[in-house]
Structures are given as C-alpha cells and as structure tokens.
Tab-separated table of C-alpha atoms and ligand atoms in Angstrom:
chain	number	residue	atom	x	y	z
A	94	UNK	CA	11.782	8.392	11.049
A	95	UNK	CA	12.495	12.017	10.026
A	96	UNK	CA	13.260	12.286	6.416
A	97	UNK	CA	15.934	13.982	4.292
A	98	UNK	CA	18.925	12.886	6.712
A	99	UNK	CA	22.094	10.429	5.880
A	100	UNK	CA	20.140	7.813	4.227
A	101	UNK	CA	20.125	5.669	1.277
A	102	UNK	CA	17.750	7.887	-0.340
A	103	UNK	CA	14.131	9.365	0.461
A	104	UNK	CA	11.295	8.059	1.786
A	105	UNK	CA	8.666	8.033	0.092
A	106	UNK	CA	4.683	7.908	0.778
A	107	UNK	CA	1.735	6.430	-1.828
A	108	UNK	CA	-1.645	6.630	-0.275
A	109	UNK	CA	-4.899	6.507	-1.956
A	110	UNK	CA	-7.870	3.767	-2.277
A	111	UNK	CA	-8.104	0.324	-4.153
A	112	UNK	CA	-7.714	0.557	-7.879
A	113	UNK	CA	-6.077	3.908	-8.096
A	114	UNK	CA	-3.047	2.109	-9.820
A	115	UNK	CA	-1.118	2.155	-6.973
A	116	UNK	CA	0.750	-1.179	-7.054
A	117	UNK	CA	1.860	-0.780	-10.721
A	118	UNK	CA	2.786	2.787	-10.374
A	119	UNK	CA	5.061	2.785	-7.309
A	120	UNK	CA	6.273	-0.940	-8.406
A	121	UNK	CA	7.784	1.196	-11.855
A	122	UNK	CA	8.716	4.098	-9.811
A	123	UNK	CA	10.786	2.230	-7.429
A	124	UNK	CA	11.983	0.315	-10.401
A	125	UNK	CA	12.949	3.981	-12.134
A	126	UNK	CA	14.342	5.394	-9.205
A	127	UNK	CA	16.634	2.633	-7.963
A	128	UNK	CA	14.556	2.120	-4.453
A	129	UNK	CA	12.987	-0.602	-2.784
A	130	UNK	CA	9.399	-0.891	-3.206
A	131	UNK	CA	7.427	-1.572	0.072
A	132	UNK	CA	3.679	-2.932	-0.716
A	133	UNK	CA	2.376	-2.536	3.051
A	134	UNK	CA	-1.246	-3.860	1.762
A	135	UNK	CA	0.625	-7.299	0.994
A	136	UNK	CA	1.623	-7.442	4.970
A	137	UNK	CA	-1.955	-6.730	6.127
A	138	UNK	CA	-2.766	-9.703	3.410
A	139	UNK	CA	-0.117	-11.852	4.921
A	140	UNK	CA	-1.528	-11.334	8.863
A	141	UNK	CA	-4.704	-12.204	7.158
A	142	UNK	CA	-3.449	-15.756	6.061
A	143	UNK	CA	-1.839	-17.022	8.947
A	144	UNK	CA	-4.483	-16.234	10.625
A	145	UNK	CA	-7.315	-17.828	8.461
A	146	UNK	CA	-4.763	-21.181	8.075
A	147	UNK	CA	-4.364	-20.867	12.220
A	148	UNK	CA	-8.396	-20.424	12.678
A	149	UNK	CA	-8.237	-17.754	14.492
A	150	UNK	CA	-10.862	-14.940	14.307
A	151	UNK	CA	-10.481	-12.155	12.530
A	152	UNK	CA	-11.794	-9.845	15.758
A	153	UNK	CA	-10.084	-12.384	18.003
A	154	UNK	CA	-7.597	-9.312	19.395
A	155	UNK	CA	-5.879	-11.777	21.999
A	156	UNK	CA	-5.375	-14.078	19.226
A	157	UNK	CA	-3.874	-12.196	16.462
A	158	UNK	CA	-1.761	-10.516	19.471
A	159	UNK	CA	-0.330	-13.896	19.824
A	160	UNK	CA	0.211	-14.188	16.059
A	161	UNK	CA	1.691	-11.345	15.036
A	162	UNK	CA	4.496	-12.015	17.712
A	163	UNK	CA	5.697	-14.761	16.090
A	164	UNK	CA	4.809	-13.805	12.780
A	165	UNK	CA	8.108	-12.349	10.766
A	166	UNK	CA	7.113	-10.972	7.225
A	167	UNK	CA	9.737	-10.164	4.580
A	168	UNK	CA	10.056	-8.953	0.562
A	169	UNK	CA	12.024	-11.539	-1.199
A	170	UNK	CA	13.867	-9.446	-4.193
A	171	UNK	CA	14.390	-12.622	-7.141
A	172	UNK	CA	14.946	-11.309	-10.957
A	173	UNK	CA	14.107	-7.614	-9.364
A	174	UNK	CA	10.831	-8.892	-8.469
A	175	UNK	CA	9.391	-9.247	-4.843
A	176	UNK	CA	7.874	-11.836	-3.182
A	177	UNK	CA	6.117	-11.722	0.004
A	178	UNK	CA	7.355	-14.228	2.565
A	179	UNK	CA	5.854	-15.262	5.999
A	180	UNK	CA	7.672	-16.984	8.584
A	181	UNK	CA	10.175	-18.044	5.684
A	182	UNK	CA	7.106	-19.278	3.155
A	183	UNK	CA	6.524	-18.137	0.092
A	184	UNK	CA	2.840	-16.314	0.028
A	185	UNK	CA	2.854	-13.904	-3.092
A	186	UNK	CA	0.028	-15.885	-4.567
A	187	UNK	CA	-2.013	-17.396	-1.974
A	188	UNK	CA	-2.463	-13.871	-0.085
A	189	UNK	CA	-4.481	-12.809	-3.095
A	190	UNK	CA	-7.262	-14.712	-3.123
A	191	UNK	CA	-10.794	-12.545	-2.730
A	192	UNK	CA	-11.221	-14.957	0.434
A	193	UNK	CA	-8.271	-12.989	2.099
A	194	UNK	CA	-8.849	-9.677	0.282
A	195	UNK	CA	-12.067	-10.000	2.676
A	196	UNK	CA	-10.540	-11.106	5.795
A	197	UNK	CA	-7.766	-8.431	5.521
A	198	UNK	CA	-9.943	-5.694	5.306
A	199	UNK	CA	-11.249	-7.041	8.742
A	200	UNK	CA	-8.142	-6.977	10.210
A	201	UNK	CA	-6.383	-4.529	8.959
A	202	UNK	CA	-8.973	-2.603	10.784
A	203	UNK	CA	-7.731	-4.407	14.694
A	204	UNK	CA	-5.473	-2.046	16.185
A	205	UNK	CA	-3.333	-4.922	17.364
A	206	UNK	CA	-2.832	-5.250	13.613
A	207	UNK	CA	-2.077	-2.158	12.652
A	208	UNK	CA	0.111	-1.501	15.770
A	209	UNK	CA	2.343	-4.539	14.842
A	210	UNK	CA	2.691	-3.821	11.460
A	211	UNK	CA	3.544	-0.214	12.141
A	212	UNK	CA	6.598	-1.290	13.677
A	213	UNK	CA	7.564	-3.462	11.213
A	214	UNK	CA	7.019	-1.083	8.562
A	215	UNK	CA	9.225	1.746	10.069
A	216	UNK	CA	12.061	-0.853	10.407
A	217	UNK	CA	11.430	-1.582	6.715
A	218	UNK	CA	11.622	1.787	5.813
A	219	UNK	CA	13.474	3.786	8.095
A	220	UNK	CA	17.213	3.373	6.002
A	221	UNK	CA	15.670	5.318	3.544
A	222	UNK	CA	15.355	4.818	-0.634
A	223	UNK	CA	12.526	3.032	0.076
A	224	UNK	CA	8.887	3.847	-1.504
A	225	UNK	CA	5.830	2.762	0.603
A	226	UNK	CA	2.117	2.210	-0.889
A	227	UNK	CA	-0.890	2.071	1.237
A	228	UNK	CA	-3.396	3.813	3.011
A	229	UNK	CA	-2.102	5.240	5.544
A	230	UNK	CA	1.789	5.968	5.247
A	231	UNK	CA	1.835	9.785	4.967
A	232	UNK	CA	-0.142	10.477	7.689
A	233	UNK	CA	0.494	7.701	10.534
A	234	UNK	CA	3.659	5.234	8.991
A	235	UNK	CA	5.922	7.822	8.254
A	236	UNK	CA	4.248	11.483	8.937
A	237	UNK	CA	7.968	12.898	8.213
A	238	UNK	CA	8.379	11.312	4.637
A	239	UNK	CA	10.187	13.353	2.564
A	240	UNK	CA	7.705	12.741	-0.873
A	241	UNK	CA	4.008	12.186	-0.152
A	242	UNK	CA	2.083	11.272	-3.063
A	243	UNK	CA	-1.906	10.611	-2.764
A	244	UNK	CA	-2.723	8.716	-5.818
A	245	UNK	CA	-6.569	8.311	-6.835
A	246	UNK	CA	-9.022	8.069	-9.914
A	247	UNK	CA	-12.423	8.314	-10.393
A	248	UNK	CA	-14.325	5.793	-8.940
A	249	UNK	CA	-15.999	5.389	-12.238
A	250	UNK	CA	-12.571	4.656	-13.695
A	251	UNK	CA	-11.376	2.575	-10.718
A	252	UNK	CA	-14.433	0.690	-10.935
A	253	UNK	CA	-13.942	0.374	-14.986
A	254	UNK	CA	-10.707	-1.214	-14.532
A	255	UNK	CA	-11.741	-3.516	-11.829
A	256	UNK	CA	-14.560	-4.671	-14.045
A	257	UNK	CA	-11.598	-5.389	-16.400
A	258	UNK	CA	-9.934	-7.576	-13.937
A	259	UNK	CA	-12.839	-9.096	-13.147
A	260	UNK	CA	-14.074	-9.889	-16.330
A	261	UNK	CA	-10.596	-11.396	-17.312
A	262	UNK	CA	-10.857	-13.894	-14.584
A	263	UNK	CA	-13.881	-14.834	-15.959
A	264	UNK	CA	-16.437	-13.371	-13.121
A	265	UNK	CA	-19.533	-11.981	-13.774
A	266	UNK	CA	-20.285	-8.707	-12.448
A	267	UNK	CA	-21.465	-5.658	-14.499
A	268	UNK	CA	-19.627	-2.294	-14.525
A	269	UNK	CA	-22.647	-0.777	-12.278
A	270	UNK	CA	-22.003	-3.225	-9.629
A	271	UNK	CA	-18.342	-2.998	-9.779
A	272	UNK	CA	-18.584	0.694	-9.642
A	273	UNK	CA	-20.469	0.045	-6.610
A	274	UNK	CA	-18.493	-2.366	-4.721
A	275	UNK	CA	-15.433	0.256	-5.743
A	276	UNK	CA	-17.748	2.952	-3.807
A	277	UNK	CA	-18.027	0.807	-0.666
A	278	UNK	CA	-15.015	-0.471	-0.293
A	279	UNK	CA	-13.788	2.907	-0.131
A	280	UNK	CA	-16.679	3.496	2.253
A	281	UNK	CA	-15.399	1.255	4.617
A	282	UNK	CA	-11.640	2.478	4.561
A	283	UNK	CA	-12.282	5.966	4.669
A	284	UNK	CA	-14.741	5.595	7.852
A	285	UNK	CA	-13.235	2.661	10.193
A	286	UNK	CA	-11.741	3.927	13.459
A	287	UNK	CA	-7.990	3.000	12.989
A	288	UNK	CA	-5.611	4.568	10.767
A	289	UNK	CA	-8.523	5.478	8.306
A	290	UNK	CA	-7.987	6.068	4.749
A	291	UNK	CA	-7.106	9.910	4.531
A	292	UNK	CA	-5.112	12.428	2.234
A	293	UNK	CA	-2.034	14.109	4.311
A	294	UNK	CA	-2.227	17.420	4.410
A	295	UNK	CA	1.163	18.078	2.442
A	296	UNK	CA	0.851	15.246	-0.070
A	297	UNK	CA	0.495	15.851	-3.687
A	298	UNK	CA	-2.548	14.387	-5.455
A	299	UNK	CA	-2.311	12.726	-8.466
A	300	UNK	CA	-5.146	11.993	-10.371
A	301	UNK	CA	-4.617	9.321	-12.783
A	302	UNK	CA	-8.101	8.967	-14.228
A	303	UNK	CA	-7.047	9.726	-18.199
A	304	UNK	CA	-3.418	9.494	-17.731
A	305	UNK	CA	-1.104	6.912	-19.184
A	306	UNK	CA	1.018	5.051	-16.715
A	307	UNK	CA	3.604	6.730	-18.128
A	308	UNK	CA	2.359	10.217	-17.858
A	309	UNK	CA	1.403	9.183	-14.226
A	310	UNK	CA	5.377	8.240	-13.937
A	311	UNK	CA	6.660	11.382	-15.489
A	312	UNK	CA	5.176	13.289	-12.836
A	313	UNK	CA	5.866	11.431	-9.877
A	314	UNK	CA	9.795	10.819	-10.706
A	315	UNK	CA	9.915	14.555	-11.396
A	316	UNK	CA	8.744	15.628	-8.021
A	317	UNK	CA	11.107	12.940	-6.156
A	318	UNK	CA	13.922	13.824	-8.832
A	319	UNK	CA	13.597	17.876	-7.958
A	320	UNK	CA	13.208	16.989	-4.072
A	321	UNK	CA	16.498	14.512	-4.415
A	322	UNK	CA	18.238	18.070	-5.719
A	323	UNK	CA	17.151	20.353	-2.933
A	324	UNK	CA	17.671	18.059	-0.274
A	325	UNK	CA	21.160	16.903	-1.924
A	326	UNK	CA	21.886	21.121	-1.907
A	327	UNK	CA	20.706	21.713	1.766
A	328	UNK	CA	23.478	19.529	3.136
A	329	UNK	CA	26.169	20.489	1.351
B	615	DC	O1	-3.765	-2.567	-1.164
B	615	DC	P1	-4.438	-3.919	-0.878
B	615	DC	O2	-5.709	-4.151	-1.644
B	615	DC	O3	-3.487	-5.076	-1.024
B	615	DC	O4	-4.847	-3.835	0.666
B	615	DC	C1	-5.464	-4.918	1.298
B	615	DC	C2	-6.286	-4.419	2.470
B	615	DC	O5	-5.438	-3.914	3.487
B	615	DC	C3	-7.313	-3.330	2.157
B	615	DC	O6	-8.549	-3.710	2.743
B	615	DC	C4	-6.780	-2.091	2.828
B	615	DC	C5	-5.851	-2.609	3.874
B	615	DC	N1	-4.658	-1.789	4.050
B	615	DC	C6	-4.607	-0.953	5.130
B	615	DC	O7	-5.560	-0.885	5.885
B	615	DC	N2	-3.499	-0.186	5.360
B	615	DC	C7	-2.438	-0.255	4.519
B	615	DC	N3	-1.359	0.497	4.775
B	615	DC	C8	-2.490	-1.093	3.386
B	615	DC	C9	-3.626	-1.857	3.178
C-alpha cells in the first residue's frame, strides 16, 4: 500500500463530492498519463444492483455479507474505455439509474460494504499507475498515495451543472432545487458514520468552479508529472 516504491507508476487519490467533475477529470487524466482509471463509486453502484435484482435489503448486513462474497467486480478496458462488470455481466449502464444512485448511497454507508470493497480496491490499486476517484481514497483506501487530489466546486456550480444534466434528460427540477438536493447529498456523505466524505490532510484542493476542464487538467498532470520526477530522482 505504501506509495512511491517499484511500481508501475503512482498511485493516485481523487476525493471530493458529487458533481465536482470528478469522473471526467480523472477519466482524461488517466487517459493523459498512461494509468488505469479506477471509478470506486461505480463498485459501490454495482453492490447496489445485485443486491436490488437479489431483493435483499439495503440494511440487511447478513445479507449483503453473503453477497459481496460471491460478488467479483471488474473494469473491462474495450476501445480504451471501461466497463464495469459484475460476476462476468456487463453493468455500465444499468448501475446508473437514479433508482440505484439511491440505493447505493444506502449502502455504501454498511460497513460490510465498505469493508469488502476496501479490499478489493487495494488489490485494484496496489501495482501502482493507477488513479482512484471517490470519497474516501486519500484518507482510508490508500492513506499512503503518493498524489492526493481533493477536487470540489461550488455547490452553486455543482448544482448548475446537475440542473444541466437534468434538464437534458428531460426532468423537471429548477436550479434552486437542484442546488438543494446538491447541498444534501453532500449532507449525507460528509456526516454518515463510515468512511465519511473528508479532505486528507495532505491532499491538494482543486477548485474547479470557473476552470475549463482543461485548465483543471493542466494542473493536476503537473503536480503528478513533478512528483513522477522527484520520486524517479530519490531512487536512483
Ligand atoms: O461517485 P458516484 O456518484 O458514482 O457514487 C455513488 C455513491 O457511492 C455515492 O452515494 C457515494 C458513494 N461512494 C462512497 O461512499 N465511497 C466511494 N469511494 C465512492 C462512492
């Protein structure tokens, strides 16, 4: 788990809440810097299906115990592109529903969850080269990471492109109410009892309210680029 050994390359950590931009931003980075791209929200998603298609409760502990232990979750890489497979099926689509964006923010706060998917996650990410996005990465996934980023926005901003999402799909909401729902959500993230949402001390905020992707980009690869150099120097 410590960073900056022999690996394939760095680890490295994107935290921050929903609609910061994460997703697209450490999809491109990966894409930039040659790594594999790890979205850990996707596995909560996927734990969320199989248990919705299996009925079983989302507080059901015993129950998702049992699933998770037979659950195996993997990234498919076609064209460059990743799919999220469970138990061999492909899920990219069906695990984005807002049906199971509800139920996975139910489970993802069951420790049983969050335990199993800990595990997995290290064994994704431990070889290094790899980047990670979710919530909780720097400060419980991979404390040791060598790159911690903590990516946010405004939640008037986050809300604004939300709305934009939203309103593209052809729901109804107005910007006030997204905003709100933006607000709540985080809310609930930043105040459950597991693995809560929560900045690492050493990561390096980002603010991307007003910035381009691009700019966003620039700034990211440049910090990864410049710790690539001095960790490349220290072992020489
Ligand atoms: O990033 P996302 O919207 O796909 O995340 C889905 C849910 O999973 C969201 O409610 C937060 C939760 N999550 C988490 O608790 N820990 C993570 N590392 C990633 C996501």
């Amino acid at each position: 788990m410590k960073g900056g050994g022999e690996k394939a390359g760095l680890i490295i950590a994107v935290d921050g809440p929903s609609g910061a931009g994460k997703s697209t931003i450490t999809k491109a980075l990966a894409d930039r810097l040659g790594y594999v791209h790890i979205d850990t929200g996707a596995m909560f998603r996927a734990v969320a299906l199989t248990a919705l298609r299996a009925g079983v409760d989302g507080s059901d502990d015993e129950g998702l115990a049992r699933l998770c232990a037979s659950l195996e979750i993997a990234f498919a890489r076609t064209n460059g592109c990743c799919r999220v497979m469970a138990n061999g099926e492909d899920v990219t689509d069906a695990i984005r529903t807002p049906e199971i964006s509800l139920l996975t923010s139910t489970i993802s706060a069951r420790k049983v969850v969050r335990d199993f998917l800990l595990e997995v996650q290290r064994r994704m990410g431990r070889a290094g080269g790899v980047i990670l996005e979710g919530r909780d990465i720097g400060t419980v996934v991979f404390p040791d990471a060598d790159v911690k980023f903590f990516l946010t926005a405004s939640v008037e901003e986050r809300g604004r492109r939300r709305w934009l999402e939203l309103a593209a799909r052809g729901e109804q909401l107005t910007l006030a109410e997204t905003i709100a729902a933006v607000a709540r959500r985080d809310e609930q993230d930043s105040g459950r009892e597991h693995a809560p949402l929560r900045r690492a001390a050493d990561a390096v905020d980002v603010d991307s309210t007003g910035l381009s992707i691009d700019e966003v980009l620039d700034r990211m690869e440049t910090i990864v680029r410049e710790k690539e150099r001095l960790l490349a120097m220290a072992r020489q």
